XYZ file of C-alpha atoms in Angstrom:
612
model
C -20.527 40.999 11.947
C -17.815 38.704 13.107
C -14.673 38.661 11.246
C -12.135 36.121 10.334
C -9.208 36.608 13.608
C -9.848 33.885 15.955
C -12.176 32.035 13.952
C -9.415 28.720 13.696
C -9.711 28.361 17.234
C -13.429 28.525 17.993
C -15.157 25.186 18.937
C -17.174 23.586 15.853
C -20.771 23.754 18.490
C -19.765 27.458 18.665
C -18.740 28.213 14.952
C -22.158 26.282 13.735
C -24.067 28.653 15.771
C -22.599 31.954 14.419
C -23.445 30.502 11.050
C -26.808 30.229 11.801
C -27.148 33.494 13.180
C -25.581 34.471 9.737
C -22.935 36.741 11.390
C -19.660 35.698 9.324
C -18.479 37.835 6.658
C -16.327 35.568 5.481
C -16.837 33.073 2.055
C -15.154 29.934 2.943
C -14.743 27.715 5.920
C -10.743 26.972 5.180
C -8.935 27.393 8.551
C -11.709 27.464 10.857
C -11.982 25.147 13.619
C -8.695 23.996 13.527
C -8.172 20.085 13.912
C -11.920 19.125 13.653
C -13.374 17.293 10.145
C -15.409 19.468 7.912
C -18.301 18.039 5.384
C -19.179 18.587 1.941
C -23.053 17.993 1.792
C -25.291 17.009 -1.124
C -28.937 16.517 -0.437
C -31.012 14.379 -2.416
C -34.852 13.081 -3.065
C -35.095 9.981 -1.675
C -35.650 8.220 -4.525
C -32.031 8.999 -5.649
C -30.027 8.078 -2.116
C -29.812 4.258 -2.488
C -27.558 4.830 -5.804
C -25.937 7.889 -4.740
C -24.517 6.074 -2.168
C -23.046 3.706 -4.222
C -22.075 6.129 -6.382
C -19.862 7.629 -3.034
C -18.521 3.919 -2.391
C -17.582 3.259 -5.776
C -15.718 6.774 -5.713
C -14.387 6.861 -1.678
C -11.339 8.930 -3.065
C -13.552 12.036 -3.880
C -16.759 11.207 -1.591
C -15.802 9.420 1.421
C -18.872 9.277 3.632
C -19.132 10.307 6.611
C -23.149 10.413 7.183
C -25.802 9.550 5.587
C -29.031 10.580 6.921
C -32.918 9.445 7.226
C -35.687 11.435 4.575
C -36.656 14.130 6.639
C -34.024 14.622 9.459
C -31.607 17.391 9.620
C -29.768 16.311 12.359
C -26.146 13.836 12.214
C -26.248 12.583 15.543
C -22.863 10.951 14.920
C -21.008 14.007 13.530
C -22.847 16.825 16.066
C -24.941 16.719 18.505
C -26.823 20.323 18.193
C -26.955 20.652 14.555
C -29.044 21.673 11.773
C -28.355 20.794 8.429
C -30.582 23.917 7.148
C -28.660 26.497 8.488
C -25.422 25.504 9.471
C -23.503 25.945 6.256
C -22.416 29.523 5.220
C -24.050 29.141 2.078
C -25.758 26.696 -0.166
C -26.374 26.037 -3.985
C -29.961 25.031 -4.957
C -29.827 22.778 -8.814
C -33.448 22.228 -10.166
C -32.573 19.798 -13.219
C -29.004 20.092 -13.956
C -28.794 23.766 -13.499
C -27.456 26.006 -10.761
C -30.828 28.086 -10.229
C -29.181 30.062 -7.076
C -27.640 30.521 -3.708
C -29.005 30.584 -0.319
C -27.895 31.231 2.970
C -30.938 29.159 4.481
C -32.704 26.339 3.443
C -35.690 26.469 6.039
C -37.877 28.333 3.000
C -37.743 24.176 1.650
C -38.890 22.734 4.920
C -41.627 20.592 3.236
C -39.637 19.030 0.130
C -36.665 18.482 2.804
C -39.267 15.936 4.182
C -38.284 13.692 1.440
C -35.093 14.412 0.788
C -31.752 12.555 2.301
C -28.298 14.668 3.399
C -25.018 13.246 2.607
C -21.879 14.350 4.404
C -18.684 13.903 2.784
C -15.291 14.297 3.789
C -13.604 17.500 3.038
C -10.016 18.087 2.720
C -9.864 21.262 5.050
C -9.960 18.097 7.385
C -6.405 17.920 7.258
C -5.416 21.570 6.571
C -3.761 21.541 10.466
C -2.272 18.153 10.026
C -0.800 19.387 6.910
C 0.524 22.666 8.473
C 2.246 20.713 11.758
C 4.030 18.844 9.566
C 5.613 22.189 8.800
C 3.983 22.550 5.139
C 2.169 26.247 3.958
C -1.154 26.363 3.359
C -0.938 28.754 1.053
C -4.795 29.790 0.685
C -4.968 30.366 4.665
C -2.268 32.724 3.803
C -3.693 34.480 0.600
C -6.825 34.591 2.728
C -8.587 33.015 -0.188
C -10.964 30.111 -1.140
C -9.021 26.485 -2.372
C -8.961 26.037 -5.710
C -11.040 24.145 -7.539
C -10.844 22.267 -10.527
C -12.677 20.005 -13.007
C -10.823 17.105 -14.480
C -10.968 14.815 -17.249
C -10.772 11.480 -15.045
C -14.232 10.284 -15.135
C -15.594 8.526 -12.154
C -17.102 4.692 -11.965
C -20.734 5.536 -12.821
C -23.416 4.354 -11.134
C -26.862 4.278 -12.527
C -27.818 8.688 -13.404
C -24.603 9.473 -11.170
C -21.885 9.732 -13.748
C -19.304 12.781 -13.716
C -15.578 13.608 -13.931
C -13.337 13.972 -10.822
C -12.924 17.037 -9.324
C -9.750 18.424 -7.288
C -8.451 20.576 -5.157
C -4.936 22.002 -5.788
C -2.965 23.423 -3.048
C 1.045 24.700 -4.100
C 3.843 22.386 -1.908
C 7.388 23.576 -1.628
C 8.936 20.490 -3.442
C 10.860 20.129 -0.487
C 7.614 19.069 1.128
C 6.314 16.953 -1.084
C 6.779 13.559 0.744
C 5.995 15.384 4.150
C 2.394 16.571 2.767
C 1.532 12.779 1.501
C 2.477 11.425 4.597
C 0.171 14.061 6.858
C -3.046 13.457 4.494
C -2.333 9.867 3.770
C -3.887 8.854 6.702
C -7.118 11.034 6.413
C -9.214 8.366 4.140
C -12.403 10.688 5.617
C -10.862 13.823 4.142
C -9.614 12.306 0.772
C -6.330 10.712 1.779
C -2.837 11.151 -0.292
C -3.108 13.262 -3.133
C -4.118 11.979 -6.478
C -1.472 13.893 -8.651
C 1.554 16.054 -8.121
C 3.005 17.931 -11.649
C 1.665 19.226 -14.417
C -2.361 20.203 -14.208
C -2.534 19.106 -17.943
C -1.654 15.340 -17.425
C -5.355 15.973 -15.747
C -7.164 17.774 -18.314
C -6.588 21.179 -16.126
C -5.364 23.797 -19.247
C -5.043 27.115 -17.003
C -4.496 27.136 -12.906
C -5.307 30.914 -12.582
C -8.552 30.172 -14.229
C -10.330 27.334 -11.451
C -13.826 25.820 -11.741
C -14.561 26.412 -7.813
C -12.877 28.828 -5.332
C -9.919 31.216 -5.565
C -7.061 31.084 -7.905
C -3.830 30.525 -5.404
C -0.727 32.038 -5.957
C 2.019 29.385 -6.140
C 5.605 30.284 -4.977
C 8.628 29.728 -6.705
C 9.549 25.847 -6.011
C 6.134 25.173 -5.290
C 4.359 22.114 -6.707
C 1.053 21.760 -7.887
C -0.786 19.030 -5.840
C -4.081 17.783 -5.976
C -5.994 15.699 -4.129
C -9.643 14.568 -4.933
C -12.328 16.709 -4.039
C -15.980 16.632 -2.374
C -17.723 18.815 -5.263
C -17.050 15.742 -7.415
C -20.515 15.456 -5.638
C -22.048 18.331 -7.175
C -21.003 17.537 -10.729
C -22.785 14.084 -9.917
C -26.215 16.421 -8.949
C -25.331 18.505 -11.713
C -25.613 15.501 -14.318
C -28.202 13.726 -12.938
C -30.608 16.626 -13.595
C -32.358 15.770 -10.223
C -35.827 17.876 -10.189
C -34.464 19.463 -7.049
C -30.917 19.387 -5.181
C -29.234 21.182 -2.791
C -25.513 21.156 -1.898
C -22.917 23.470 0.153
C -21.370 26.078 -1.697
C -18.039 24.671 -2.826
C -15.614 26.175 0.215
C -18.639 26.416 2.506
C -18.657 23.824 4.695
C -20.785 21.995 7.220
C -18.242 21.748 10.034
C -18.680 18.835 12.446
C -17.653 18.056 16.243
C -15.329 15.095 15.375
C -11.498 15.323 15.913
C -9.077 14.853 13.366
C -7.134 11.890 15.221
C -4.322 10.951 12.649
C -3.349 7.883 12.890
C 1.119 7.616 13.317
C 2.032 3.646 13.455
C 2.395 3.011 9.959
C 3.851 -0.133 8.315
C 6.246 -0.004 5.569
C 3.639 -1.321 3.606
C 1.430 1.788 4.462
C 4.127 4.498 4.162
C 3.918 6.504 0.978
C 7.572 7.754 -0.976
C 7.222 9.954 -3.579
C 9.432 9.744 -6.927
C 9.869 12.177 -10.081
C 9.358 10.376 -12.897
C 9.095 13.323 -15.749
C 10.744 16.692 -15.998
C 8.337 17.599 -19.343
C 5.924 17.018 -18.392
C 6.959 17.472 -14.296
C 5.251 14.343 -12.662
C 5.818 12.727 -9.373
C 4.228 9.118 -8.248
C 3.342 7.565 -5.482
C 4.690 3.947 -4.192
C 4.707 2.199 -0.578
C 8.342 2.242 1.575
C 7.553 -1.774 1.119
C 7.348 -2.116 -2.926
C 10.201 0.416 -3.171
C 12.387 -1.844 -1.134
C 11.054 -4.975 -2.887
C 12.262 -3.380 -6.314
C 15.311 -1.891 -4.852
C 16.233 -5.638 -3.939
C 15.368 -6.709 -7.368
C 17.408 -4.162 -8.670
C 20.328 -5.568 -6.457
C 20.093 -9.383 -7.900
C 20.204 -8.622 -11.385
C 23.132 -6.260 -10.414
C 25.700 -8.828 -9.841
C 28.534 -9.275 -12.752
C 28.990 -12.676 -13.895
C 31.136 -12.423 -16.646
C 33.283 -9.891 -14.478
C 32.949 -7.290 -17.031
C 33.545 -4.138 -14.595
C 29.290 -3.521 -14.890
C 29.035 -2.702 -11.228
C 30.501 0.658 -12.283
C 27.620 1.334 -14.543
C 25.079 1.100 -11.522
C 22.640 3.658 -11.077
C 20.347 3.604 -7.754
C 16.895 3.371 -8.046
C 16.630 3.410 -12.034
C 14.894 0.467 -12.205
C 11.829 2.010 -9.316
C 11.750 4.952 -11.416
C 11.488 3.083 -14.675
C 8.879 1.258 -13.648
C 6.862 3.793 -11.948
C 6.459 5.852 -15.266
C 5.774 2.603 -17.385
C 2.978 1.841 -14.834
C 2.009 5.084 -15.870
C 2.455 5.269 -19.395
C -1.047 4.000 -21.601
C 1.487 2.403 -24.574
C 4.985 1.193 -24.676
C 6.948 0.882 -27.393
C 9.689 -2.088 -27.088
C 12.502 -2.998 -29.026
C 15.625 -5.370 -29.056
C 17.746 -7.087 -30.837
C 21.618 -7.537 -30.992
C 22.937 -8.721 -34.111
C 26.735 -9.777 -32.344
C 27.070 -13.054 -34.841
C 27.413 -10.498 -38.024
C 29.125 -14.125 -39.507
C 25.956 -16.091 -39.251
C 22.355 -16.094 -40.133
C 20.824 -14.771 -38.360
C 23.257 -12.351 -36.685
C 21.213 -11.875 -33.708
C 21.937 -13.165 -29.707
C 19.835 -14.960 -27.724
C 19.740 -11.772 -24.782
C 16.996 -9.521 -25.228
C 14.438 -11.187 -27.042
C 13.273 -12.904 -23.646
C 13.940 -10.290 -21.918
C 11.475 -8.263 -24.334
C 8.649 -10.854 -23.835
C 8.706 -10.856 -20.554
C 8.279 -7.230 -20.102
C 5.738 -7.540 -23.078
C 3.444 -10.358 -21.766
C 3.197 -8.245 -18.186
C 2.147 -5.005 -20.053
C -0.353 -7.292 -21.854
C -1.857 -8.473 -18.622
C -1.877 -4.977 -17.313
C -4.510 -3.866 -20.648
C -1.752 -1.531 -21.849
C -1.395 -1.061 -25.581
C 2.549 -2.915 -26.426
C 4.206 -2.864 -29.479
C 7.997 -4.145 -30.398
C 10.251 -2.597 -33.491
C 12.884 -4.280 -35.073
C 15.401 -4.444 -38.440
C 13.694 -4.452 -41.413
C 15.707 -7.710 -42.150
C 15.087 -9.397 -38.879
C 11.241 -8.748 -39.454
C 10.304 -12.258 -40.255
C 12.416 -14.355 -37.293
C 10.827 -11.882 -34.449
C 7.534 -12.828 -36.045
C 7.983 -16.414 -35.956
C 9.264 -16.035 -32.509
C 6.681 -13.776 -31.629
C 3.888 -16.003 -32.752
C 5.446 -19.281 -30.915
C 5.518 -17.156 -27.949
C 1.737 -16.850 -27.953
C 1.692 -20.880 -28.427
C 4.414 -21.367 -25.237
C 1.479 -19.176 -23.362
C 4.128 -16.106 -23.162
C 2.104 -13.877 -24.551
C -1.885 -13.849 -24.482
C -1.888 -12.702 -28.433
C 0.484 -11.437 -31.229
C 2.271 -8.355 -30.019
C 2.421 -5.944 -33.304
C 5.714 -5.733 -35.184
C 6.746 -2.433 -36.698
C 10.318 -1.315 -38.353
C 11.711 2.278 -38.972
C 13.468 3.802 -41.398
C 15.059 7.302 -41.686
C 13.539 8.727 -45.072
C 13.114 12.311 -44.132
C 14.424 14.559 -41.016
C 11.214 13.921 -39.455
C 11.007 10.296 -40.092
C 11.039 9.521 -36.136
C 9.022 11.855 -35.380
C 6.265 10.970 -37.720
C 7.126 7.341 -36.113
C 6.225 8.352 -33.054
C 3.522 10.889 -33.153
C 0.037 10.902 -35.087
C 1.343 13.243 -38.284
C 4.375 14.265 -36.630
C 2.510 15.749 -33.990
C 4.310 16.412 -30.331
C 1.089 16.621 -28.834
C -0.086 13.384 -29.620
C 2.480 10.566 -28.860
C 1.438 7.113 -30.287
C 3.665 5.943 -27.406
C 3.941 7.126 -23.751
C 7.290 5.043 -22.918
C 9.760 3.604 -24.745
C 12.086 0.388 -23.739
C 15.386 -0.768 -25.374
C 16.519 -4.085 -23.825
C 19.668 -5.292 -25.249
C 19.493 -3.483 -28.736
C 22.514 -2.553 -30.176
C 23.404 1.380 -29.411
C 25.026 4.098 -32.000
C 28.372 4.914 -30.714
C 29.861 8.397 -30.633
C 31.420 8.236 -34.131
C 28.127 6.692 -35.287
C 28.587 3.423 -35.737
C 27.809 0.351 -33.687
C 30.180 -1.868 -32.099
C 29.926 -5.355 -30.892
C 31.828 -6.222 -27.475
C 35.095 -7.297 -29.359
C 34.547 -3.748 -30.756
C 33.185 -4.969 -34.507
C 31.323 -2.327 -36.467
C 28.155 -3.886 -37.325
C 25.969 -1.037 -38.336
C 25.683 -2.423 -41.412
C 22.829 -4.641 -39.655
C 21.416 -2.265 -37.680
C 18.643 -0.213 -38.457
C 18.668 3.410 -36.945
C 15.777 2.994 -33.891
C 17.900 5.198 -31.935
C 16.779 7.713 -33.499
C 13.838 6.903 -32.255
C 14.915 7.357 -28.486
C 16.263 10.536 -29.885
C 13.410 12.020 -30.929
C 11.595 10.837 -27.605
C 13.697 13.721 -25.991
C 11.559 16.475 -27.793
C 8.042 14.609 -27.316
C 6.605 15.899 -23.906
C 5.309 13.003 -22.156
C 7.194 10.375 -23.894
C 10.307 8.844 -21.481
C 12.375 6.220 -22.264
C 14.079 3.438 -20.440
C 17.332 1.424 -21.743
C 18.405 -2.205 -20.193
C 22.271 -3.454 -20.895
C 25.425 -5.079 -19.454
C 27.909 -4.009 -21.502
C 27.596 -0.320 -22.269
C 27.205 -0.571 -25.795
C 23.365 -1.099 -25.579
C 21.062 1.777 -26.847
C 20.147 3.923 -23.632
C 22.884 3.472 -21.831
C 24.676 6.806 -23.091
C 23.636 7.920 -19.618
C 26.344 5.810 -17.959
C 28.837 6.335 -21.131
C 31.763 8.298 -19.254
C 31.549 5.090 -16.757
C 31.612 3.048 -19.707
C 35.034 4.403 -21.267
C 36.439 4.160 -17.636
C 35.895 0.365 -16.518
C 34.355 -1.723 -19.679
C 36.829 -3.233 -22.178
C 37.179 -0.814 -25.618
C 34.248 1.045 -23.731
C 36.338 4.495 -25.397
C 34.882 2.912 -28.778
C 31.934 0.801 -27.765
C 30.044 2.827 -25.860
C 26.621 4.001 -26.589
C 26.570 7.827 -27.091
C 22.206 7.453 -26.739
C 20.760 8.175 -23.871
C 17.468 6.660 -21.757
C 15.581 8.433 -19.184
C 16.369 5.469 -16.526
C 19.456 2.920 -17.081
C 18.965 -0.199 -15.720
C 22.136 -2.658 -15.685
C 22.239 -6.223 -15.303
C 24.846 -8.710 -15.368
C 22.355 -10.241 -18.033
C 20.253 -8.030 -19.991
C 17.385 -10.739 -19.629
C 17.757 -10.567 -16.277
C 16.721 -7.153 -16.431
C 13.466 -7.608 -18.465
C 12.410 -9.805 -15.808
C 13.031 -7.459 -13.437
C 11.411 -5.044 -14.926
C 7.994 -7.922 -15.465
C 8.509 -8.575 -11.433
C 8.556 -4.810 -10.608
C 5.434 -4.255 -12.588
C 3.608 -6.949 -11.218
C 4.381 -5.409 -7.452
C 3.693 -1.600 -8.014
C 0.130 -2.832 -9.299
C -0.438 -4.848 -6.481
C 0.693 -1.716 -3.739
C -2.378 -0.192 -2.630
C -0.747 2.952 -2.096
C 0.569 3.313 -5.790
C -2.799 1.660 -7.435
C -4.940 4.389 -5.270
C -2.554 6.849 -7.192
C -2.964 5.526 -10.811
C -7.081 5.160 -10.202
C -6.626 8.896 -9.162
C -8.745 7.463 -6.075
C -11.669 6.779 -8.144
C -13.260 2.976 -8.936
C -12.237 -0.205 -7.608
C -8.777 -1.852 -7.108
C -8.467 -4.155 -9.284
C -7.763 -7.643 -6.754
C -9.380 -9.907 -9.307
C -6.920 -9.101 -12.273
C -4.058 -10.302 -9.030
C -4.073 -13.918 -10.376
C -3.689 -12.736 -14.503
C -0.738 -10.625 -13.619
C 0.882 -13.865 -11.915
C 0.565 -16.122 -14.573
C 2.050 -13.120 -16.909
C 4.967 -13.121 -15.163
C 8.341 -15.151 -16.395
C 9.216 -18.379 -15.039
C 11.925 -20.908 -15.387
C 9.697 -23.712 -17.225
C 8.500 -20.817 -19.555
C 12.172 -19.767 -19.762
C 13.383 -22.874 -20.864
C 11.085 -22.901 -23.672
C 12.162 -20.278 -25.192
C 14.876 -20.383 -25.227
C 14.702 -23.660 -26.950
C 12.677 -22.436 -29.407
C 15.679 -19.555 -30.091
C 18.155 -22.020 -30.743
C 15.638 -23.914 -33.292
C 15.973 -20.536 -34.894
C 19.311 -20.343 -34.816
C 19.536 -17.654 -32.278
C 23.070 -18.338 -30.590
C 24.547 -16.859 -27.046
C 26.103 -14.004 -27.186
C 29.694 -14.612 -25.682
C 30.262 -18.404 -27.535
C 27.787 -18.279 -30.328
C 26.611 -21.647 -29.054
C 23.085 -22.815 -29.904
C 22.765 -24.841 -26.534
C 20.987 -24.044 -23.621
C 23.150 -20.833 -22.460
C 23.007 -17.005 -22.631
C 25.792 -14.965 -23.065
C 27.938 -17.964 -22.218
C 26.548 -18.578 -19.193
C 24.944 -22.002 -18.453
C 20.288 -21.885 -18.181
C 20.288 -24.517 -15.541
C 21.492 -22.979 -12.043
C 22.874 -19.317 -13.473
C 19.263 -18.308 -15.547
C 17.218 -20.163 -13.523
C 18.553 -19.195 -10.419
C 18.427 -15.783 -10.878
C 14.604 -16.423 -12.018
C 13.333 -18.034 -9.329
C 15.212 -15.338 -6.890
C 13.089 -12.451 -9.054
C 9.988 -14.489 -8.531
């Protein structure tokens, strides 16, 4: 017998022929033959390849193919030249219907059904083990000497006639340190999976237990380390598995078919085609994935709404990259919660300004376009004027339909949390994100304080307890738009608040979000947040990541999300429709075409067609 030392270095021609020889006593191929692509295989009647292949095309993430091969012929001309497909494996699985029926190390015994049958090669992730490890990343199952890991998930694939399964993975631990550094070394290897498809917690993808995987080894992870998976090959064999073929064959999962082609990694990249990572959870821990191009295109964004037009001392409030981070985990999140409203005018009916409600809209009608569930909360008393402004919204072609309207009220210690979660429930969140855009905030003595520091809590329902509560939900985060510092979320920035904004020692919101995002006009910052949206689900690199690499991108939904996005005509409308209302500007309580005293035409609109 052969053993393991040395085995990395061998030629593939040379490795392939030891295999057949059956003179390995090893059980996986990770490692070997450093620097050349290995191959899942599934093999298949005839009958079955034309939609199998599809199957691989509509799932490239998982199956990339690399081969696909005539009834009959064992050979891959274009992956080896001296190879044969019956023997060159370590080991393979034989499925008659559905069902695993045992393991071979040969499959010459099947030389005559293998007549009709078609091989598929798919691209394997040990591809880009030594790409991974120059980039000065641990492998860490080379070192434990042990099998990948393995997992079934709960992402199903795009189905394609019988071939319908979940996703599978592989998981390998990264020092967090490394985390951008191991995206960037597989992001290039489309033929071996690409990026990864999730970095965090294994449960945001159905995985309960990491010690206990599907396929493979369990893998020790070291403190720091970082789950990471990236889509895997044996997605393949669940597909055989649930088609309940009459007869299939595939490798054994870590068993490889190892071919003569070089892993050539590709190094000119485009901003548009280099991947930064992001933590957008601590509880659950989740990372995502965006291009260097749409992180800049936010980060400028963020710097346009950041200016301070009313000179309030906001620029002290700034927080970099809040409004990237924000965005990444609502582009994540399945429903958002919204609310807003600022009742400032506490001596007229209604009390409320005319910041926030567009702002709320805006960020509404993109969430709408982007099939996520949206809802908006509100006073009990101001239940009737968001209606009517909800429902004219739809008619100014805002919205594409009603958004639902919901109000809270503290009637028990667990009030929010029943609010938020099916019976009270942690483990089941109604919503996955929550946004407060220009909603009055509870101050540190409790109340809630206008700019020229009026307690007006007696119009203010308690939502922030809401936001509150949020903190002890797992997978619930929060985001909170101001420009003042008395705006619930923005407890995050409060000490800057009591510094540099005027009576921010009493105004201040004592709440806190997740992400703060400030803007010299809370609007301002709804559209932001509507524009940012609209260009994380149009980078390939971050869509890839929210598919989980399965399916298609979505390029036809491109023009809906345009035509959901604010604009100055749309703008204008509404805020027409406002002052009809009697929804006044903040700063003057005028019911003319301003917002927080600060003229529509060339201030708003400026700063809307500079978003756009």
């Amino acid at each position: 017998m052969i053993l393991t030392g040395g085995l990395k270095s061998l030629l593939p021609h040379v490795l392939r022929r030891i295999i057949r020889c059956n003179r390995l006593s090893i059980s996986n191929t990770s490692g070997m033959a450093e620097g050349y692509k290995q191959a899942n295989v599934v093999i298949l009647h005839k009958s079955l390849a034309d939609d199998f292949e599809k199957f691989c095309h509509a799932n490239n993430g998982p199956l990339p193919l690399l081969y696909r091969s005539k009834p009959g012929d064992w050979k891959c001309p274009t992956l080896s030249s001296d190879s044969d497909i019956r023997t060159d494996c370590l080991q393979y699985k034989i499925y008659e219907h559905g069902a695993c029926t045992g393991s071979l190390k040969s499959l010459k015994e099947y030389a005559e059904q293998l007549k009709d049958m078609v091989t598929f090669y798919l691209g394997c992730s040990f591809s880009f083990e030594k790409a991974v490890q120059n980039a000065g990343i641990p492998i860490r199952n080379v070192e434990q000497k042990c099998n990948v890991s393995m997992y079934k998930t709960a992402v199903p694939c795009y189905s394609v006639s019988t071939f319908r399964c979940n996703l599978v993975v592989t998981m390998r631990p990264i020092p967090e340190s490394k985390l951008e550094a191991a995206v960037l070394a597989t992001s290039e290897s489309r033929e071996a999976h690409g990026a990864p498809i999730h970095m965090g917690d294994p449960g945001l993808l159905g995985i309960q237990d990491l010690s206990k995987p599907d396929y493979g080894d369990p893998v020790h992870l070291h403190p720091g380390d970082i789950p990471v998976f990236w889509a895997c090959g044996v997605t393949g064999v669940e597909a055989v598995i649930n088609c309940r073929a009459p007869l299939a064959f595939t490798h054994s999962p870590g068993c490889m078919f190892i071919t003569d082609l070089k892993n050539d990694n590709v190094t000119v990249r485009s901003s548009r085609e280099v991947p930064q990572v992001r933590c957008i959870s601590q509880d659950p821990l989740h990372y995502s994935i965006v291009s260097a191009e749409a992180a800049q295109k936010i980060k400028t964004l963020e710097t346009l709404i950041g200016i301070d037009p009313g000179d309030r001392g906001i620029i002290h409030l700034h927080r970099q990259d809040e409004l990237l981070k924000a965005c990444l985990s609502i582009s994540h999140a399945r429903s958002v919660l919204i609310t807003t409203g600022f009742p400032t005018h506490f001596a007229y009916e209604p009390p409320e300004e005319n910041d926030g409600p567009p702002g709320a809209l805006a960020i509404a009608a993109i969430l709408q376009a982007l099939e996520k569930e949206v809802a908006m909360v509100t006073d009990q008393r101001a239940m009737n004027l968001n209606k009517k402004i909800i429902e004219e919204a739809v008619q100014l072609g805002i919205l594409k339909r009603p958004v639902p309207l919901l109000s809270y009220q503290r009637e028990s210690a667990d009030s929010a949390l029943m609010f938020l979660c099916e019976n009270g429930n942690p483990g089941r969140p109604r919503f996955d994100h929550l946004i407060a855009i220009e909603r009055a905030g509870m101050a540190a003595d409790g109340n809630y304080y206008n700019a020229r520091k009026v307690n007006i809590k007696h119009l203010v329902d308690p939502i922030d307890e809401l936001f509150l509560a949020a903190q002890t939900v797992p997978g619930v985060t929060t985001t909170g738009v101001g420009d003042g510092g008395n705006e619930l979320g923005m407890g995050k920035v409060k000490d800057a608040v009591k510094k540099h904004i005027k009576d921010g020692d009493v105004i201040a919101c004592d709440v806190e979000a997740d992400f703060t995002i400030v803007a010299g006009v809370s609007n301002w910052g709804g559209y932001a947040i509507a524009c940012a949206l609209y260009i994380l689900s149009t980078c390939e690199i971050h869509d890839r990541y929210l598919r989980k690499a399965v399916g298609f991108p979505p390029l036809e939904k491109k023009v809906i999300w345009l035509s959901a996005l604010p604009s100055v005509t749309k703008e204008e409308k509404l805020l027409k429709t406002l002052a009809q209302h009697g929804v006044r500007s903040g700063k003057t309580a005028s019911l003319e075409m301003e917002v927080d005293g600060l003229p529509f035409y060339n201030t708003h609109s400026l700063v809307i067609e500079k978003l756009l």
